Tab-separated table of C-alpha atoms and ligand atoms in Angstrom:
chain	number	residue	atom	x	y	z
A	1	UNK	CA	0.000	0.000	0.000
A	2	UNK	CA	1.198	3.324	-0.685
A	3	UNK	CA	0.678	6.620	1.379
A	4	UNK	CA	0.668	10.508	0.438
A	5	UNK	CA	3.163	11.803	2.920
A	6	UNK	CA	1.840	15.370	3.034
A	7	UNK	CA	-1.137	13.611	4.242
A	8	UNK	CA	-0.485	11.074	6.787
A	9	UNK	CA	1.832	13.974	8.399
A	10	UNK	CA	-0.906	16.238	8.860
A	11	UNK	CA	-3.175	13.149	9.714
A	12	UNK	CA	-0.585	12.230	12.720
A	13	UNK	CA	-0.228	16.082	13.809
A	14	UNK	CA	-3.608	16.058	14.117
A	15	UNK	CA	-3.621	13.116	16.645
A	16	UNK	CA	-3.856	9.858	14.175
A	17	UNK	CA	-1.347	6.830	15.835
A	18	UNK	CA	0.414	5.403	12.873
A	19	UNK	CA	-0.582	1.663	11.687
A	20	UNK	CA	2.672	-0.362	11.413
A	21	UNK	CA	2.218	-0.185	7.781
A	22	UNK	CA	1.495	3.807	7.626
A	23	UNK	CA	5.087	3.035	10.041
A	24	UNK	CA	7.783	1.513	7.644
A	25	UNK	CA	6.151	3.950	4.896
A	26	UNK	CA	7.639	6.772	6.737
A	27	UNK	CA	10.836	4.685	7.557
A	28	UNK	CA	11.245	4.381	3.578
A	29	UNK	CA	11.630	7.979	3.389
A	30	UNK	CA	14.504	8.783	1.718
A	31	UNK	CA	16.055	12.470	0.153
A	32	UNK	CA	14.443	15.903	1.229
A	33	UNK	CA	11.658	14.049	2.405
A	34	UNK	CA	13.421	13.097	5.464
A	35	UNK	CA	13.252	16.806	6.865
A	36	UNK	CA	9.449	16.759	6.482
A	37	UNK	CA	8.832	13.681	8.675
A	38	UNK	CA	11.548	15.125	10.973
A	39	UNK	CA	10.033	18.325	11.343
A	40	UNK	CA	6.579	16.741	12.102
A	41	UNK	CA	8.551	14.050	14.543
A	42	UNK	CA	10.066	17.477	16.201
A	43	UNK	CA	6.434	19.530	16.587
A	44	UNK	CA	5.155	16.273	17.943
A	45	UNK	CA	7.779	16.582	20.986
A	46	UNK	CA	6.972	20.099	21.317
A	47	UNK	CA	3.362	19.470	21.615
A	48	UNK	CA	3.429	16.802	24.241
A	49	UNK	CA	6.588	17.569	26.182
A	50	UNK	CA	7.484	21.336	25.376
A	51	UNK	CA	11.109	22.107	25.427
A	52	UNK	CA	11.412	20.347	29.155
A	53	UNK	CA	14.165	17.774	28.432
A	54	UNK	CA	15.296	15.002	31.417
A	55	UNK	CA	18.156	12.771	32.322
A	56	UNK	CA	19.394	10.778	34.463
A	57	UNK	CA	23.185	10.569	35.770
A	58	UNK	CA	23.697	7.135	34.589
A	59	UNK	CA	26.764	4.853	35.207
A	60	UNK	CA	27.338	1.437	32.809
A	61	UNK	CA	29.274	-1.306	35.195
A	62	UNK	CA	30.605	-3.813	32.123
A	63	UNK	CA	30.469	-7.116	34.688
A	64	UNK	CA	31.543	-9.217	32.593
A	65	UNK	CA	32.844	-9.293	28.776
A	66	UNK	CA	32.750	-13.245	28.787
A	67	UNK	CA	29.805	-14.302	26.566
A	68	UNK	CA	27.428	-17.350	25.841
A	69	UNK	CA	26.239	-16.268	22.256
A	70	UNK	CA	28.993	-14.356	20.595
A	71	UNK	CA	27.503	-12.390	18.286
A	72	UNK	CA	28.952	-11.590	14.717
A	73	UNK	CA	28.549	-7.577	15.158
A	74	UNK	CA	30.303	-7.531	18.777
A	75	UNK	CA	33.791	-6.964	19.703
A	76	UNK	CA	32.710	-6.824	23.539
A	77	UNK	CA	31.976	-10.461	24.075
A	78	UNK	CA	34.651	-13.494	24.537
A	79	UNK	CA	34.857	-17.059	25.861
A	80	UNK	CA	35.820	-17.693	28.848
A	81	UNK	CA	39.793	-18.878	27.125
A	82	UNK	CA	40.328	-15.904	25.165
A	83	UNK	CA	43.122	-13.597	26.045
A	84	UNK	CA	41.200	-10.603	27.729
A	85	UNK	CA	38.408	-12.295	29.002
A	86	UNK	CA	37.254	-10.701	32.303
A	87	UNK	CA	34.721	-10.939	35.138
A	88	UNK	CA	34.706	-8.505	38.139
A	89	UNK	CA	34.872	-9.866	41.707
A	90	UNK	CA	31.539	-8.006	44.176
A	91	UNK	CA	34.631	-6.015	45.591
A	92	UNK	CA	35.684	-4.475	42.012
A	93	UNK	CA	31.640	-4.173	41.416
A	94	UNK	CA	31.166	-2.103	44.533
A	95	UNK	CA	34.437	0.273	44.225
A	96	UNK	CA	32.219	1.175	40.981
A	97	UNK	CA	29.271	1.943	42.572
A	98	UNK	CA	30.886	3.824	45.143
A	99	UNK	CA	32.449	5.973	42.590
A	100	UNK	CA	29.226	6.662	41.101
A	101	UNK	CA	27.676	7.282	44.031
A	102	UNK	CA	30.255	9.889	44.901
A	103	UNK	CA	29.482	11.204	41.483
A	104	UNK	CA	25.662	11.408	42.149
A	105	UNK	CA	24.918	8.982	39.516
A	106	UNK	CA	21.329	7.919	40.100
A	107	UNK	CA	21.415	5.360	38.072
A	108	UNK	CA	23.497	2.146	37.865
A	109	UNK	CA	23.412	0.286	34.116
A	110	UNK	CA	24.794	-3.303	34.023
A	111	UNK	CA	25.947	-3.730	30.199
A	112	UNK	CA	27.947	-6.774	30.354
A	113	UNK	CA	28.187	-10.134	28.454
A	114	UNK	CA	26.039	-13.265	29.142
A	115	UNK	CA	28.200	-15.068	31.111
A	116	UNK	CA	26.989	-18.762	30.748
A	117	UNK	CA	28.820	-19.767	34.184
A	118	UNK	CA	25.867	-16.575	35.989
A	119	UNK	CA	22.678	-18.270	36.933
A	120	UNK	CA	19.850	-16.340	38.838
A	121	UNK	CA	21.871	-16.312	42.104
A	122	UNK	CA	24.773	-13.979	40.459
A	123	UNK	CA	22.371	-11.848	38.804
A	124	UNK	CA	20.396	-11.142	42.361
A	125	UNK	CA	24.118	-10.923	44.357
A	126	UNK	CA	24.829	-7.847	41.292
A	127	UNK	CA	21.701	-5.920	42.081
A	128	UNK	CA	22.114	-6.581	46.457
A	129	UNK	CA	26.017	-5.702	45.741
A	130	UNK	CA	24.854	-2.364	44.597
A	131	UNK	CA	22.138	-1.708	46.929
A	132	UNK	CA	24.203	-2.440	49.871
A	133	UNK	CA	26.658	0.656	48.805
A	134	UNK	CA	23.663	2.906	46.993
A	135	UNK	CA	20.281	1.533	48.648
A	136	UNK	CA	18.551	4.402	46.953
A	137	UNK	CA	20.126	3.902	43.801
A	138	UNK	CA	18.150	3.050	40.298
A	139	UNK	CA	19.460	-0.921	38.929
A	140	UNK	CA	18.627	-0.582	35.391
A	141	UNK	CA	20.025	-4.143	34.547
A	142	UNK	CA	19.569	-7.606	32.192
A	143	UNK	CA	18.154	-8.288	29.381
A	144	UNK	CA	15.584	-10.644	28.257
A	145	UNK	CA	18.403	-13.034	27.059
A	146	UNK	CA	19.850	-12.739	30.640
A	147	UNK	CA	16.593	-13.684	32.067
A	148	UNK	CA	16.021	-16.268	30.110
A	149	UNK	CA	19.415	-17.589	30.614
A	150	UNK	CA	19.205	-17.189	34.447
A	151	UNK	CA	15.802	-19.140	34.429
A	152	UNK	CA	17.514	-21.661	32.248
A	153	UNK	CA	20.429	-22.615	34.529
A	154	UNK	CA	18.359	-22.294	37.919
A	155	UNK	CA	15.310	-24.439	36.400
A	156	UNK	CA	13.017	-22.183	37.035
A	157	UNK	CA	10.153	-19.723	34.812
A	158	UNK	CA	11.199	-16.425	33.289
A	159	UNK	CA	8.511	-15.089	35.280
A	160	UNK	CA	10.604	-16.222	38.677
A	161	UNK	CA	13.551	-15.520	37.576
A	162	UNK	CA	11.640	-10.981	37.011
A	163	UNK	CA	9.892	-11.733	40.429
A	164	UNK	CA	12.985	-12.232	42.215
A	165	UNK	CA	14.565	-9.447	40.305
A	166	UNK	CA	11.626	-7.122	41.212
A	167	UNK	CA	11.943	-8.644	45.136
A	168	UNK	CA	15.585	-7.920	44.938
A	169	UNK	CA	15.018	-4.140	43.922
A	170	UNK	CA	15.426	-4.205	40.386
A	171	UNK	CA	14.586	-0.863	39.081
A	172	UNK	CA	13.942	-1.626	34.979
A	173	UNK	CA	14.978	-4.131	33.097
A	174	UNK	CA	17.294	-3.545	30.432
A	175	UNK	CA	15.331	-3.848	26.448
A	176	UNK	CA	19.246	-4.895	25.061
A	177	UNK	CA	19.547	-7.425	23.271
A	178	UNK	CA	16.566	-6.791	20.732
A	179	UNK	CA	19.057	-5.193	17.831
A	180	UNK	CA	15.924	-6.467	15.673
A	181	UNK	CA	13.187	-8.355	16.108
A	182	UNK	CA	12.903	-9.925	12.749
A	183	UNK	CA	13.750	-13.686	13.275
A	184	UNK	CA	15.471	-13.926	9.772
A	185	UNK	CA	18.078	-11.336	10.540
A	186	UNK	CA	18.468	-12.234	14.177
A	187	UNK	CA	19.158	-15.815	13.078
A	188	UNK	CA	22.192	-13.940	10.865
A	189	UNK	CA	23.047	-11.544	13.102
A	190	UNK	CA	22.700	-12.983	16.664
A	191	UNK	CA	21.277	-16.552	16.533
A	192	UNK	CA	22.485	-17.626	20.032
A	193	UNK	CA	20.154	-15.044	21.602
A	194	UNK	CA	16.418	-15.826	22.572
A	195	UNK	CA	14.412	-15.550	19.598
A	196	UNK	CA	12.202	-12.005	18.721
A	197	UNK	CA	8.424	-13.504	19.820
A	198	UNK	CA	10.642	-14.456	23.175
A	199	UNK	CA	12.283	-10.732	23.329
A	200	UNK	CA	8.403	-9.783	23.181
A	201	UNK	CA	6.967	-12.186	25.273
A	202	UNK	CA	9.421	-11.676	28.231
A	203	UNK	CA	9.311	-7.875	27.934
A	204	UNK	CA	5.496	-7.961	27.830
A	205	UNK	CA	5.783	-10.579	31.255
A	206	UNK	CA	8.070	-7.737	32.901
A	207	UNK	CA	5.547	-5.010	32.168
A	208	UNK	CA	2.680	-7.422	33.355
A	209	UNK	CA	4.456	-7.490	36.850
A	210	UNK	CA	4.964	-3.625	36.764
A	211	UNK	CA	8.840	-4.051	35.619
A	212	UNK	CA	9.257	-1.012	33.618
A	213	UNK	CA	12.209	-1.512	30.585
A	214	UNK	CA	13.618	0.133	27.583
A	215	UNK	CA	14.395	-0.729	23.814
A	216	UNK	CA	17.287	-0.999	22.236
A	217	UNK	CA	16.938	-1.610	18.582
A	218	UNK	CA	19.944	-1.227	16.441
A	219	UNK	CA	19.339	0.749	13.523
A	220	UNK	CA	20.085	-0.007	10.213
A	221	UNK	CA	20.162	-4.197	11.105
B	1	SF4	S1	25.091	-10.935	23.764
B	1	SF4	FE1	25.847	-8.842	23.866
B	1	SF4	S2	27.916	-8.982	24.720
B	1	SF4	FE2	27.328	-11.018	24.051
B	1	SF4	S3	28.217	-11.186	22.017
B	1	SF4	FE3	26.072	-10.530	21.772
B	1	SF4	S4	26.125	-8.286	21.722
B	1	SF4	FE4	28.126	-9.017	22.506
């Protein structure tokens, strides 16, 4: 199906949500084009939010670079027996967060490979490790490959493994790991992760038990 742009624009602007196939229309835009759906994207923003722009202090805490799936686009992740291969002991973990914490980071971002040797114990001892130096500190941490991986090698649901996470004082879980949710270029790009319906399915469990995450697509996959 084909669109007019000058329409649909002025048909979103004036409050229509965009169908996913009005969607990849406007992500076809290519040449001068691109400025007009920009500058509709940007009045959007300036309707709903104004010019009222928020952050958080964030601080990433790379655990561990030692991965289970090895993607072909990463240069972070290794096995266990390559040269370089790291994990950080709690007492490394918590010099970090102490730094932060000096720093008045508010926020505490595990971005780390999925270390196959972690089950659900490690990832709960990361999120206590921090709260026992920053108790009021946000853990955005692990991704829906990480909880399926932790439910995996504690036999237990992927709905335990985000209730113990939530007990524990998980702030949001981490949307990484999507890059793309189309199976045939995940099976190119990342095949070792959990597949796109269970990127979807966990992230929809998570928000289901009031687990707030993000999304981390990677553009141009
Ligand atoms: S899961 Fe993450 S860290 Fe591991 S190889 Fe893939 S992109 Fe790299």
């Amino acid at each position: 199906m084909t669109y007019n742009l000058a329409t649909l624009l002025s048909d979103v602007k004036a409050g229509h949500r965009l169908t996913p196939g009005e969607g990849e229309f406007l992500m076809r835009t290519t040449g001068r084009d691109i400025f007009s759906v920009t500058a509709a994207a940007d009045e959007m923003r300036e309707k709903k939010v104004g010019e009222i722009v928020t952050y958080v202090r964030n601080q990433n805490l790379h655990v561990t670079n030692i991965c289970k799936n090895l993607c072909g686009f990463c240069g972070f992740g290794k096995k266990a027996t390559d040269p370089g291969a790291y994990c950080l002991d709690r007492a490394t973990i918590q010099k970090g967060v102490r730094l932060a914490h000096e720093r008045k980071v508010t926020e505490v971002c595990f971005l780390s490979g999925v270390n196959p040797a972690f089950n659900l114990d490690s990832y709960l001892d990361l999120i206590s490790a921090v709260h026992e130096i920053a108790p009021d500190i946000h853990v955005h941490a692990f991704s829906p490959d990480e909880v399926a991986h932790a439910a995996k090698r504690s036999r237990c649901t992927t709905a335990d493994v985000l209730a113990a996470f939530k007990k524990a004082g998980l702030g949001s879980l981490q949307g990484t790991a999507a890059e793309i949710l189309v199976q045939q270029v995940r099976d190119v790009i990342c095949p070792r992760k959990v597949t796109g319906a269970e990127w979807v399915r966990i992230i929809k469990e998570a928000h289901a038990m009031g687990i707030p995450t993000s999304a981390t697509i990677m553009y141009g996959s």
